[in-house]
Amino acid sequence: MKGVLLSGGTGSRLRPITHTGPKQLVPVANKPVLEYAVEDLKEAGITEIGVILGHKGREEIQDLLGDGSDYGVEITYIVQGNPLGLAHAAGCAKDFVGDDDFVMYLGDNILKEGVVDLVESFESGDFGAGIALQEVENPQQFGIADVDDQGNVTQLIEKPDEPPTNLALIGMYVFSPAVFDAIEKLEPSWRGELEITDAIQSLLEDGYAIDSHVVEGWWKDTGKPEDILEANQLVLEDKSLRKQGTISDDATVDGRIELAESATIEDGAVVRGPVSIADGAVIKSDTYVGPYTSVGPNSTLEGVHIENSVVIGESSINTSGRIVDSLLGKGANIGSADDFLPEGRRLVVGENSQLKL
Ligand SMILES: Cc1cn([C@H]2C[C@H](O)[C@@H](COP(=O)(O)OP(=O)(O)OP(=O)(O)O)O2)c(=O)[nH]c1=O
C-alpha cells in the first residue's frame, strides 16, 4: 500500500493567508496540517508517499517534508501544476503507484482517528476502492454515498436535493490501480475539473465493489479560516501538551499548556489553556492568552487579550485591545490605536479579508 498526499490546489478560500504560501502548511496547534497527514499514513504502515504539488509553495513543502526520513517515510514529489481536479491529481501519481493499492489523502484535511481503520476495512475484501464517510447535518452540501447492509457503496450523488443518507464523503480514499483506467475515461465536470466521485462512480458501474468506512471521530477540512480555528480547538482539546519553556514566578498559568523549549511566559502574564506556544515566543506582562489559542514561533505578545485564535508566527502584537476568533498570518504586526486622534481604526486590509469592528 502506498500513499498519495494531495498538496496542490489554489487555496482561494484561505486568502490572503495563501497569497504567500500553500494552505497545507498553515499550522494547527503549531504543526502544519500536512504533517498530521504524513503521520497518519505512517501510522497505517504506509511509508512510500507521493506528494502532489501544485504551483504554489513547492519549495516550502519540500523544505518541510524533505525526503521524508525525519518522519520515517520515503517521499516522492509529483508535480501536478494547475489544479485540474482531485481525479487529475490522483492520475498524476500513476507511475509512482504502479501495481499497488494506495491511500489518497487530501493534504488540507485532518481527522482524529487517522486512516488505520479505513485501510483495514479495504484490505478485508476485494474492493476497487474504499471511501471514508461521516454523518453530516447538511447532506445537501456534500457528495453523499448510499450504502447497503454490508457497507458496500451502491450509489454516489453530488450535493443531492433529496439525499438518500446523511453519509458524506470526506477527503480520504483507498484505491486499487483500477482507478487509473476510470480516471482516463473521465470528462471534466461543469466546474472544469476531473472529479474523484465520477471516477468512483465509474468503478461502481464497471462492477467493482466499493467499500465504505464511517469515521466516528472528528474530521475537518481546513479550507477556510473558521475551519482552521475549529481544527485548532479540536487538536488542542485532544493533544497531550508538554511544558518545556520558561514560566516566570509571577505569571499565572492554568490548564493544559504546550510551551516549547525556548518560549517564555513573563511576570504578570496570564495563560489559560488549552494553549500552544511555540519556540521563541514571548508572552509579556499584562497579556492574557486564553483557551484554544496557538501562538506561533518568534511572536511577541504584549498587553493584548487574545482567545480562540491562531497566530501563525513571527508576529508582534502590542496593544491593550482584545483579539478573539482570529487567524493572524505570518509576520502580522498589530499595534495600539489608543493614542491616535481622530479616534478610529487604522487598517491595511488585504483582498478577501474578513474583519469585524
Ligand atoms: C482541486 C485540487 C486539489 N488539490 C488538493 C488541495 C487540497 O489539499 C485538497 C482539496 O482541494 P480543494 O480544497 O477542493 O481545492 P483548492 O485547494 O483549490 O481550494 P479552494 O477551493 O479554496 O481554492 O486537494 C490538489 O492537489 N490538486 C487539485 O487539482
mmCIF file of C-alpha atoms and ligand atoms in Angstrom:
data_model
loop_
_atom_site.group_PDB
_atom_site.id
_atom_site.type_symbol
_atom_site.label_atom_id
_atom_site.label_comp_id
_atom_site.label_asym_id
_atom_site.label_seq_id
_atom_site.Cartn_x
_atom_site.Cartn_y
_atom_site.Cartn_z
ATOM 1 C CA MET A 1 0.000 0.000 0.000
ATOM 2 C CA LYS A 2 1.322 3.443 -0.940
ATOM 3 C CA GLY A 3 0.133 6.936 -0.034
ATOM 4 C CA VAL A 4 -0.728 9.846 -2.317
ATOM 5 C CA LEU A 5 -0.951 13.127 -0.452
ATOM 6 C CA LEU A 6 -2.627 15.968 -2.329
ATOM 7 C CA SER A 7 -0.867 19.237 -1.696
ATOM 8 C CA GLY A 8 -1.657 21.218 -4.847
ATOM 9 C CA GLY A 9 -4.814 23.286 -5.278
ATOM 10 C CA THR A 10 -5.445 27.011 -5.205
ATOM 11 C CA GLY A 11 -6.399 27.699 -1.601
ATOM 12 C CA SER A 12 -8.586 30.619 -2.715
ATOM 13 C CA ARG A 13 -10.890 30.331 0.295
ATOM 14 C CA LEU A 14 -7.961 30.954 2.623
ATOM 15 C CA ARG A 15 -6.766 34.175 1.007
ATOM 16 C CA PRO A 16 -4.967 36.350 1.980
ATOM 17 C CA ILE A 17 -3.127 33.722 4.096
ATOM 18 C CA THR A 18 -2.478 31.639 0.952
ATOM 19 C CA HIS A 19 -1.094 34.559 -1.076
ATOM 20 C CA THR A 20 2.298 33.780 0.407
ATOM 21 C CA GLY A 21 2.212 30.043 0.958
ATOM 22 C CA PRO A 22 0.276 26.821 0.448
ATOM 23 C CA LYS A 23 -2.692 26.157 2.704
ATOM 24 C CA GLN A 24 -1.385 22.725 3.649
ATOM 25 C CA LEU A 25 1.372 24.432 5.656
ATOM 26 C CA VAL A 26 -0.956 26.548 7.802
ATOM 27 C CA PRO A 27 -0.277 25.415 11.369
ATOM 28 C CA VAL A 28 -2.867 23.830 13.607
ATOM 29 C CA ALA A 29 -1.667 23.730 17.238
ATOM 30 C CA ASN A 30 1.698 24.881 15.865
ATOM 31 C CA LYS A 31 2.111 21.994 13.420
ATOM 32 C CA PRO A 32 1.479 22.279 9.655
ATOM 33 C CA VAL A 33 -1.715 20.470 8.625
ATOM 34 C CA LEU A 34 0.281 18.397 6.117
ATOM 35 C CA GLU A 35 2.418 16.850 8.859
ATOM 36 C CA TYR A 36 -0.664 15.334 10.502
ATOM 37 C CA ALA A 37 -1.413 13.572 7.201
ATOM 38 C CA VAL A 38 2.126 12.184 6.866
ATOM 39 C CA GLU A 39 1.933 10.898 10.439
ATOM 40 C CA ASP A 40 -1.469 9.279 9.820
ATOM 41 C CA LEU A 41 -0.133 7.458 6.737
ATOM 42 C CA LYS A 42 2.933 6.276 8.672
ATOM 43 C CA GLU A 43 0.691 5.050 11.478
ATOM 44 C CA ALA A 44 -1.183 2.911 8.913
ATOM 45 C CA GLY A 45 2.143 1.321 7.901
ATOM 46 C CA ILE A 46 2.405 3.373 4.690
ATOM 47 C CA THR A 47 5.978 4.533 4.180
ATOM 48 C CA GLU A 48 6.096 5.225 0.429
ATOM 49 C CA ILE A 49 4.306 8.524 -0.062
ATOM 50 C CA GLY A 50 3.865 10.554 -3.253
ATOM 51 C CA VAL A 51 3.230 14.234 -2.525
ATOM 52 C CA ILE A 52 1.312 16.047 -5.275
ATOM 53 C CA LEU A 53 2.480 19.633 -5.754
ATOM 54 C CA GLY A 54 0.659 22.469 -7.490
ATOM 55 C CA HIS A 55 2.241 25.770 -8.476
ATOM 56 C CA LYS A 56 2.188 27.420 -5.089
ATOM 57 C CA GLY A 57 4.640 26.699 -2.295
ATOM 58 C CA ARG A 58 6.500 23.807 -3.877
ATOM 59 C CA GLU A 59 9.791 24.770 -2.216
ATOM 60 C CA GLU A 60 8.194 25.314 1.200
ATOM 61 C CA ILE A 61 6.542 21.904 1.095
ATOM 62 C CA GLN A 62 9.773 20.215 0.046
ATOM 63 C CA ASP A 63 11.712 22.136 2.705
ATOM 64 C CA LEU A 64 9.302 20.900 5.359
ATOM 65 C CA LEU A 65 8.997 17.229 4.385
ATOM 66 C CA GLY A 66 12.388 16.723 2.697
ATOM 67 C CA ASP A 67 12.940 13.099 1.694
ATOM 68 C CA GLY A 68 10.605 12.019 4.495
ATOM 69 C CA SER A 69 13.341 10.487 6.663
ATOM 70 C CA ASP A 70 12.515 12.793 9.600
ATOM 71 C CA TYR A 71 9.085 11.147 9.638
ATOM 72 C CA GLY A 72 10.295 7.595 8.953
ATOM 73 C CA VAL A 73 8.838 7.593 5.417
ATOM 74 C CA GLU A 74 10.126 7.930 1.858
ATOM 75 C CA ILE A 75 8.700 10.865 -0.091
ATOM 76 C CA THR A 76 8.495 11.235 -3.873
ATOM 77 C CA TYR A 77 7.350 14.619 -5.214
ATOM 78 C CA ILE A 78 4.970 14.670 -8.173
ATOM 79 C CA VAL A 79 4.147 17.945 -9.920
ATOM 80 C CA GLN A 80 0.533 18.376 -10.974
ATOM 81 C CA GLY A 81 0.720 22.108 -11.734
ATOM 82 C CA ASN A 82 -2.726 23.516 -12.460
ATOM 83 C CA PRO A 83 -5.416 22.194 -10.115
ATOM 84 C CA LEU A 84 -7.462 20.249 -12.636
ATOM 85 C CA GLY A 85 -9.317 18.238 -10.021
ATOM 86 C CA LEU A 86 -8.808 15.534 -7.414
ATOM 87 C CA ALA A 87 -9.027 12.757 -10.015
ATOM 88 C CA HIS A 88 -6.479 14.561 -12.188
ATOM 89 C CA ALA A 89 -4.165 14.821 -9.158
ATOM 90 C CA ALA A 90 -4.565 11.090 -8.476
ATOM 91 C CA GLY A 91 -3.899 10.356 -12.166
ATOM 92 C CA CYS A 92 -0.563 12.196 -11.912
ATOM 93 C CA ALA A 93 0.536 9.523 -9.395
ATOM 94 C CA LYS A 94 0.008 6.597 -11.813
ATOM 95 C CA ASP A 95 3.713 5.836 -12.398
ATOM 96 C CA PHE A 96 4.541 6.280 -8.719
ATOM 97 C CA VAL A 97 1.750 3.918 -7.623
ATOM 98 C CA GLY A 98 2.416 1.185 -10.222
ATOM 99 C CA ASP A 99 0.534 -2.017 -9.348
ATOM 100 C CA ASP A 100 -0.024 -1.147 -5.679
ATOM 101 C CA ASP A 101 -3.155 -0.067 -3.892
ATOM 102 C CA PHE A 102 -2.934 3.426 -2.431
ATOM 103 C CA VAL A 103 -4.492 5.741 0.120
ATOM 104 C CA MET A 104 -5.345 9.156 -1.293
ATOM 105 C CA TYR A 105 -5.306 11.773 1.448
ATOM 106 C CA LEU A 106 -6.263 15.436 0.938
ATOM 107 C CA GLY A 107 -3.406 17.438 2.402
ATOM 108 C CA ASP A 108 -5.621 20.092 3.967
ATOM 109 C CA ASN A 109 -7.770 17.578 5.853
ATOM 110 C CA ILE A 110 -7.245 16.477 9.416
ATOM 111 C CA LEU A 111 -9.038 13.696 11.252
ATOM 112 C CA LYS A 112 -8.851 12.372 14.765
ATOM 113 C CA GLU A 113 -8.712 8.656 14.076
ATOM 114 C CA GLY A 114 -6.233 8.611 11.179
ATOM 115 C CA VAL A 115 -6.569 6.060 8.345
ATOM 116 C CA VAL A 116 -5.728 2.709 10.011
ATOM 117 C CA ASP A 117 -9.369 1.535 10.124
ATOM 118 C CA LEU A 118 -10.077 2.725 6.566
ATOM 119 C CA VAL A 119 -7.102 0.723 5.253
ATOM 120 C CA GLU A 120 -8.004 -2.392 7.293
ATOM 121 C CA SER A 121 -11.576 -2.279 6.080
ATOM 122 C CA PHE A 122 -10.436 -2.007 2.420
ATOM 123 C CA GLU A 123 -7.982 -4.873 2.871
ATOM 124 C CA SER A 124 -10.639 -7.154 4.381
ATOM 125 C CA GLY A 125 -12.280 -7.728 0.966
ATOM 126 C CA ASP A 126 -11.810 -7.480 -2.774
ATOM 127 C CA PHE A 127 -12.591 -3.830 -3.482
ATOM 128 C CA GLY A 128 -11.898 -1.428 -6.333
ATOM 129 C CA ALA A 129 -11.959 1.468 -3.867
ATOM 130 C CA GLY A 130 -12.743 2.343 -0.258
ATOM 131 C CA ILE A 131 -14.190 5.638 0.876
ATOM 132 C CA ALA A 132 -14.321 7.328 4.263
ATOM 133 C CA LEU A 133 -17.743 8.676 5.212
ATOM 134 C CA GLN A 134 -19.043 10.791 8.012
ATOM 135 C CA GLU A 135 -22.565 11.636 9.100
ATOM 136 C CA VAL A 136 -23.317 15.308 8.441
ATOM 137 C CA GLU A 137 -26.273 17.539 9.262
ATOM 138 C CA ASN A 138 -26.402 19.244 5.851
ATOM 139 C CA PRO A 139 -26.042 16.388 3.304
ATOM 140 C CA GLN A 140 -27.313 18.668 0.501
ATOM 141 C CA GLN A 141 -23.913 20.378 0.548
ATOM 142 C CA PHE A 142 -21.734 17.262 0.178
ATOM 143 C CA GLY A 143 -21.007 14.301 -2.036
ATOM 144 C CA ILE A 144 -23.255 11.627 -0.474
ATOM 145 C CA ALA A 145 -22.990 7.832 -0.551
ATOM 146 C CA ASP A 146 -25.784 5.280 -0.336
ATOM 147 C CA VAL A 147 -24.593 2.005 1.220
ATOM 148 C CA ASP A 148 -26.092 -1.484 1.708
ATOM 149 C CA ASP A 149 -26.174 -3.519 4.956
ATOM 150 C CA GLN A 150 -22.603 -4.756 4.424
ATOM 151 C CA GLY A 151 -21.277 -1.215 3.979
ATOM 152 C CA ASN A 152 -20.837 -1.655 0.219
ATOM 153 C CA VAL A 153 -21.471 1.564 -1.665
ATOM 154 C CA THR A 154 -24.430 1.374 -4.050
ATOM 155 C CA GLN A 155 -24.585 4.943 -5.295
ATOM 156 C CA LEU A 156 -22.741 8.269 -5.106
ATOM 157 C CA ILE A 157 -24.563 11.568 -5.546
ATOM 158 C CA GLU A 158 -23.039 15.033 -5.604
ATOM 159 C CA LYS A 159 -24.947 17.605 -3.478
ATOM 160 C CA PRO A 160 -28.334 15.841 -3.754
ATOM 161 C CA ASP A 161 -31.609 17.749 -3.322
ATOM 162 C CA GLU A 162 -33.103 14.666 -1.682
ATOM 163 C CA PRO A 163 -30.209 12.852 -0.006
ATOM 164 C CA PRO A 164 -30.771 9.085 0.480
ATOM 165 C CA THR A 165 -28.430 9.156 3.523
ATOM 166 C CA ASN A 166 -26.519 11.753 5.515
ATOM 167 C CA LEU A 167 -23.186 9.977 4.874
ATOM 168 C CA ALA A 168 -20.795 12.463 3.271
ATOM 169 C CA LEU A 169 -17.560 11.577 1.512
ATOM 170 C CA ILE A 170 -14.618 13.054 3.379
ATOM 171 C CA GLY A 171 -11.139 13.554 1.994
ATOM 172 C CA MET A 172 -9.695 10.036 2.450
ATOM 173 C CA TYR A 173 -9.905 7.224 -0.075
ATOM 174 C CA VAL A 174 -8.233 3.885 -0.805
ATOM 175 C CA PHE A 175 -7.891 2.826 -4.442
ATOM 176 C CA SER A 176 -6.809 -0.197 -6.379
ATOM 177 C CA PRO A 177 -4.840 0.655 -9.550
ATOM 178 C CA ALA A 178 -8.108 0.057 -11.484
ATOM 179 C CA VAL A 179 -8.919 3.692 -10.694
ATOM 180 C CA PHE A 180 -6.374 4.876 -13.271
ATOM 181 C CA ASP A 181 -8.412 3.403 -16.158
ATOM 182 C CA ALA A 182 -11.509 5.051 -14.702
ATOM 183 C CA ILE A 183 -9.677 8.408 -14.494
ATOM 184 C CA GLU A 184 -8.512 8.175 -18.120
ATOM 185 C CA LYS A 185 -12.143 7.853 -19.241
ATOM 186 C CA LEU A 186 -13.348 10.926 -17.309
ATOM 187 C CA GLU A 187 -14.565 14.168 -18.853
ATOM 188 C CA PRO A 188 -14.263 17.440 -16.919
ATOM 189 C CA SER A 189 -17.308 18.328 -14.814
ATOM 190 C CA TRP A 190 -19.314 21.585 -15.019
ATOM 191 C CA ARG A 191 -16.579 23.246 -12.939
ATOM 192 C CA GLY A 192 -13.888 22.091 -15.366
ATOM 193 C CA GLU A 193 -12.313 19.522 -13.017
ATOM 194 C CA LEU A 194 -11.840 15.757 -13.167
ATOM 195 C CA GLU A 195 -13.950 14.679 -10.194
ATOM 196 C CA ILE A 196 -12.904 11.821 -7.928
ATOM 197 C CA THR A 197 -16.565 10.963 -7.236
ATOM 198 C CA ASP A 198 -17.035 10.425 -11.006
ATOM 199 C CA ALA A 199 -14.033 8.055 -11.012
ATOM 200 C CA ILE A 200 -15.529 6.070 -8.104
ATOM 201 C CA GLN A 201 -18.936 6.030 -9.823
ATOM 202 C CA SER A 202 -17.269 4.664 -12.957
ATOM 203 C CA LEU A 203 -15.601 1.876 -10.908
ATOM 204 C CA LEU A 204 -19.014 1.049 -9.480
ATOM 205 C CA GLU A 205 -20.549 0.892 -12.958
ATOM 206 C CA ASP A 206 -17.685 -1.356 -14.125
ATOM 207 C CA GLY A 207 -18.681 -3.857 -11.445
ATOM 208 C CA TYR A 208 -16.060 -3.148 -8.770
ATOM 209 C CA ALA A 209 -17.176 -3.408 -5.153
ATOM 210 C CA ILE A 210 -16.643 -0.139 -3.255
ATOM 211 C CA ASP A 211 -16.026 -0.368 0.476
ATOM 212 C CA SER A 212 -17.080 2.316 2.935
ATOM 213 C CA HIS A 213 -15.862 3.151 6.403
ATOM 214 C CA VAL A 214 -17.773 5.515 8.667
ATOM 215 C CA VAL A 215 -15.419 7.783 10.601
ATOM 216 C CA GLU A 216 -16.665 8.361 14.158
ATOM 217 C CA GLY A 217 -14.149 10.886 15.499
ATOM 218 C CA TRP A 218 -13.927 14.484 14.311
ATOM 219 C CA TRP A 219 -12.830 15.385 10.809
ATOM 220 C CA LYS A 220 -12.010 18.837 9.492
ATOM 221 C CA ASP A 221 -11.336 20.230 6.044
ATOM 222 C CA THR A 222 -9.175 23.268 6.826
ATOM 223 C CA GLY A 223 -10.038 25.149 3.631
ATOM 224 C CA LYS A 224 -11.482 28.273 5.311
ATOM 225 C CA PRO A 225 -10.244 30.483 8.209
ATOM 226 C CA GLU A 226 -13.029 29.360 10.562
ATOM 227 C CA ASP A 227 -12.103 25.725 9.825
ATOM 228 C CA ILE A 228 -8.504 26.374 10.921
ATOM 229 C CA LEU A 229 -9.781 27.789 14.228
ATOM 230 C CA GLU A 230 -12.065 24.807 14.719
ATOM 231 C CA ALA A 231 -9.307 22.310 13.860
ATOM 232 C CA ASN A 232 -7.032 24.171 16.293
ATOM 233 C CA GLN A 233 -9.661 23.758 19.043
ATOM 234 C CA LEU A 234 -10.151 20.063 18.299
ATOM 235 C CA VAL A 235 -6.429 19.283 18.267
ATOM 236 C CA LEU A 236 -5.660 21.331 21.399
ATOM 237 C CA GLU A 237 -8.517 19.552 23.158
ATOM 238 C CA ASP A 238 -7.079 16.102 22.366
ATOM 239 C CA LYS A 239 -3.336 16.542 22.136
ATOM 240 C CA SER A 240 -1.032 15.771 25.040
ATOM 241 C CA LEU A 241 0.706 19.079 25.698
ATOM 242 C CA ARG A 242 4.198 19.469 27.174
ATOM 243 C CA LYS A 243 5.502 22.395 29.188
ATOM 244 C CA GLN A 244 9.211 22.806 28.451
ATOM 245 C CA GLY A 245 9.791 26.559 28.277
ATOM 246 C CA THR A 246 10.262 29.175 30.972
ATOM 247 C CA ILE A 247 7.417 30.392 33.175
ATOM 248 C CA SER A 248 8.233 33.318 35.475
ATOM 249 C CA ASP A 249 7.220 33.015 39.137
ATOM 250 C CA ASP A 250 4.735 35.872 38.848
ATOM 251 C CA ALA A 251 2.983 34.567 35.755
ATOM 252 C CA THR A 252 -0.393 32.801 36.118
ATOM 253 C CA VAL A 253 -0.724 29.616 34.114
ATOM 254 C CA ASP A 254 -3.731 27.275 34.366
ATOM 255 C CA GLY A 255 -4.991 24.373 32.344
ATOM 256 C CA ARG A 256 -3.123 22.396 29.734
ATOM 257 C CA ILE A 257 -0.310 24.353 28.084
ATOM 258 C CA GLU A 258 2.177 23.373 25.405
ATOM 259 C CA LEU A 259 5.207 25.581 25.893
ATOM 260 C CA ALA A 260 8.158 24.981 23.560
ATOM 261 C CA GLU A 261 11.654 24.903 24.996
ATOM 262 C CA SER A 262 12.650 28.447 24.077
ATOM 263 C CA ALA A 263 9.237 30.043 24.722
ATOM 264 C CA THR A 264 8.747 32.346 27.703
ATOM 265 C CA ILE A 265 5.824 33.470 29.823
ATOM 266 C CA GLU A 266 6.927 36.553 31.735
ATOM 267 C CA ASP A 267 5.831 38.061 35.078
ATOM 268 C CA GLY A 268 2.296 39.431 35.085
ATOM 269 C CA ALA A 269 1.104 37.384 32.079
ATOM 270 C CA VAL A 270 -1.945 35.117 32.367
ATOM 271 C CA VAL A 271 -2.227 31.995 30.212
ATOM 272 C CA ARG A 272 -5.260 29.757 30.428
ATOM 273 C CA GLY A 273 -5.140 26.502 28.461
ATOM 274 C CA PRO A 274 -5.532 24.643 26.289
ATOM 275 C CA VAL A 275 -2.931 26.770 24.585
ATOM 276 C CA SER A 276 0.141 26.053 22.440
ATOM 277 C CA ILE A 277 3.098 28.449 22.470
ATOM 278 C CA ALA A 278 5.912 27.783 20.004
ATOM 279 C CA ASP A 279 9.676 28.287 20.160
ATOM 280 C CA GLY A 280 10.950 31.812 20.557
ATOM 281 C CA ALA A 281 7.529 33.196 21.517
ATOM 282 C CA VAL A 282 7.347 35.640 24.432
ATOM 283 C CA ILE A 283 4.190 36.391 26.423
ATOM 284 C CA LYS A 284 4.831 39.634 28.270
ATOM 285 C CA SER A 285 3.225 41.226 31.331
ATOM 286 C CA ASP A 286 -0.441 42.357 31.247
ATOM 287 C CA THR A 287 -1.116 39.882 28.455
ATOM 288 C CA TYR A 288 -3.878 37.287 28.587
ATOM 289 C CA VAL A 289 -3.690 34.233 26.329
ATOM 290 C CA GLY A 290 -6.991 32.384 26.652
ATOM 291 C CA PRO A 291 -8.230 28.904 25.709
ATOM 292 C CA TYR A 292 -7.804 27.498 22.197
ATOM 293 C CA THR A 293 -5.044 29.860 21.164
ATOM 294 C CA SER A 294 -1.874 28.845 19.326
ATOM 295 C CA VAL A 295 0.970 31.331 19.351
ATOM 296 C CA GLY A 296 3.443 30.646 16.537
ATOM 297 C CA PRO A 297 7.247 30.847 16.653
ATOM 298 C CA ASN A 298 9.100 34.069 17.456
ATOM 299 C CA SER A 299 5.954 36.043 18.239
ATOM 300 C CA THR A 300 5.826 38.645 20.984
ATOM 301 C CA LEU A 301 2.523 39.435 22.687
ATOM 302 C CA GLU A 302 2.284 42.436 24.984
ATOM 303 C CA GLY A 303 -0.844 43.862 26.594
ATOM 304 C CA VAL A 304 -3.302 42.038 24.370
ATOM 305 C CA HIS A 305 -6.151 39.776 25.493
ATOM 306 C CA ILE A 306 -6.316 37.009 22.921
ATOM 307 C CA GLU A 307 -8.570 33.964 22.828
ATOM 308 C CA ASN A 308 -9.570 31.202 20.381
ATOM 309 C CA SER A 309 -7.085 32.400 17.784
ATOM 310 C CA VAL A 310 -4.145 31.213 15.693
ATOM 311 C CA VAL A 311 -1.090 33.453 15.434
ATOM 312 C CA ILE A 312 0.890 31.778 12.665
ATOM 313 C CA GLY A 313 4.239 33.207 13.729
ATOM 314 C CA GLU A 314 6.938 35.937 13.553
ATOM 315 C CA SER A 315 4.289 38.387 14.814
ATOM 316 C CA SER A 316 4.372 41.358 17.093
ATOM 317 C CA ILE A 317 1.148 42.164 18.919
ATOM 318 C CA ASN A 318 1.439 45.157 21.171
ATOM 319 C CA THR A 319 -1.950 46.540 22.085
ATOM 320 C CA SER A 320 -4.329 46.608 25.011
ATOM 321 C CA GLY A 321 -7.120 45.506 22.660
ATOM 322 C CA ARG A 322 -8.935 42.180 22.562
ATOM 323 C CA ILE A 323 -8.490 39.679 19.783
ATOM 324 C CA VAL A 324 -10.902 36.757 19.507
ATOM 325 C CA ASP A 325 -11.682 34.089 16.864
ATOM 326 C CA SER A 326 -8.862 35.384 14.656
ATOM 327 C CA LEU A 327 -6.308 33.944 12.249
ATOM 328 C CA LEU A 328 -3.218 36.145 12.024
ATOM 329 C CA GLY A 329 -0.839 35.498 9.129
ATOM 330 C CA LYS A 330 2.918 35.161 9.416
ATOM 331 C CA GLY A 331 4.637 38.443 10.301
ATOM 332 C CA ALA A 332 1.378 40.177 11.285
ATOM 333 C CA ASN A 333 2.144 43.321 13.226
ATOM 334 C CA ILE A 334 -0.613 44.715 15.418
ATOM 335 C CA GLY A 335 -0.148 47.919 17.394
ATOM 336 C CA SER A 336 -2.302 50.098 19.597
ATOM 337 C CA ALA A 337 -4.645 52.791 18.282
ATOM 338 C CA ASP A 338 -5.333 54.208 21.757
ATOM 339 C CA ASP A 339 -3.211 57.350 21.396
ATOM 340 C CA PHE A 340 -4.352 58.331 17.907
ATOM 341 C CA LEU A 341 -6.626 61.217 17.021
ATOM 342 C CA PRO A 342 -9.088 61.190 15.428
ATOM 343 C CA GLU A 343 -10.250 58.029 17.167
ATOM 344 C CA GLY A 344 -10.916 55.143 14.833
ATOM 345 C CA ARG A 345 -9.487 52.001 13.322
ATOM 346 C CA ARG A 346 -6.493 52.323 11.028
ATOM 347 C CA LEU A 347 -6.403 49.382 8.695
ATOM 348 C CA VAL A 348 -4.426 47.932 5.831
ATOM 349 C CA VAL A 349 -6.794 45.200 4.715
ATOM 350 C CA GLY A 350 -5.887 42.600 2.098
ATOM 351 C CA GLU A 351 -8.148 41.230 -0.624
ATOM 352 C CA ASN A 352 -10.920 38.950 0.743
ATOM 353 C CA SER A 353 -10.019 39.776 4.359
ATOM 354 C CA GLN A 354 -12.738 39.346 6.956
ATOM 355 C CA LEU A 355 -12.919 41.848 9.805
ATOM 356 C CA LYS A 356 -15.476 42.690 12.474
ATOM 357 C CA LEU A 357 -15.115 46.145 14.039
HETATM 358 C C1 LIG B 1 -8.534 20.552 -6.965
HETATM 359 C C2 LIG B 1 -7.217 20.046 -6.447
HETATM 360 C C3 LIG B 1 -6.968 19.986 -5.083
HETATM 361 N N1 LIG B 1 -5.781 19.528 -4.613
HETATM 362 C C4 LIG B 1 -5.583 19.428 -3.166
HETATM 363 C C5 LIG B 1 -5.588 20.753 -2.426
HETATM 364 C C6 LIG B 1 -6.172 20.381 -1.091
HETATM 365 O O1 LIG B 1 -5.147 19.859 -0.237
HETATM 366 C C7 LIG B 1 -7.142 19.271 -1.410
HETATM 367 C C8 LIG B 1 -8.589 19.725 -1.546
HETATM 368 O O2 LIG B 1 -8.661 20.752 -2.515
HETATM 369 P P1 LIG B 1 -9.823 21.846 -2.509
HETATM 370 O O3 LIG B 1 -9.920 22.453 -1.151
HETATM 371 O O4 LIG B 1 -11.041 21.217 -3.037
HETATM 372 O O5 LIG B 1 -9.321 22.903 -3.598
HETATM 373 P P2 LIG B 1 -8.392 24.180 -3.511
HETATM 374 O O6 LIG B 1 -7.099 23.891 -2.821
HETATM 375 O O7 LIG B 1 -8.228 24.646 -4.912
HETATM 376 O O8 LIG B 1 -9.122 25.230 -2.562
HETATM 377 P P3 LIG B 1 -10.045 26.483 -2.841
HETATM 378 O O9 LIG B 1 -11.387 25.916 -3.195
HETATM 379 O O10 LIG B 1 -10.070 27.235 -1.521
HETATM 380 O O11 LIG B 1 -9.413 27.312 -3.925
HETATM 381 O O12 LIG B 1 -6.663 18.692 -2.629
HETATM 382 C C9 LIG B 1 -4.770 19.119 -5.476
HETATM 383 O O13 LIG B 1 -3.689 18.703 -5.033
HETATM 384 N N2 LIG B 1 -4.997 19.178 -6.822
HETATM 385 C C10 LIG B 1 -6.172 19.624 -7.356
HETATM 386 O O14 LIG B 1 -6.321 19.638 -8.604
#
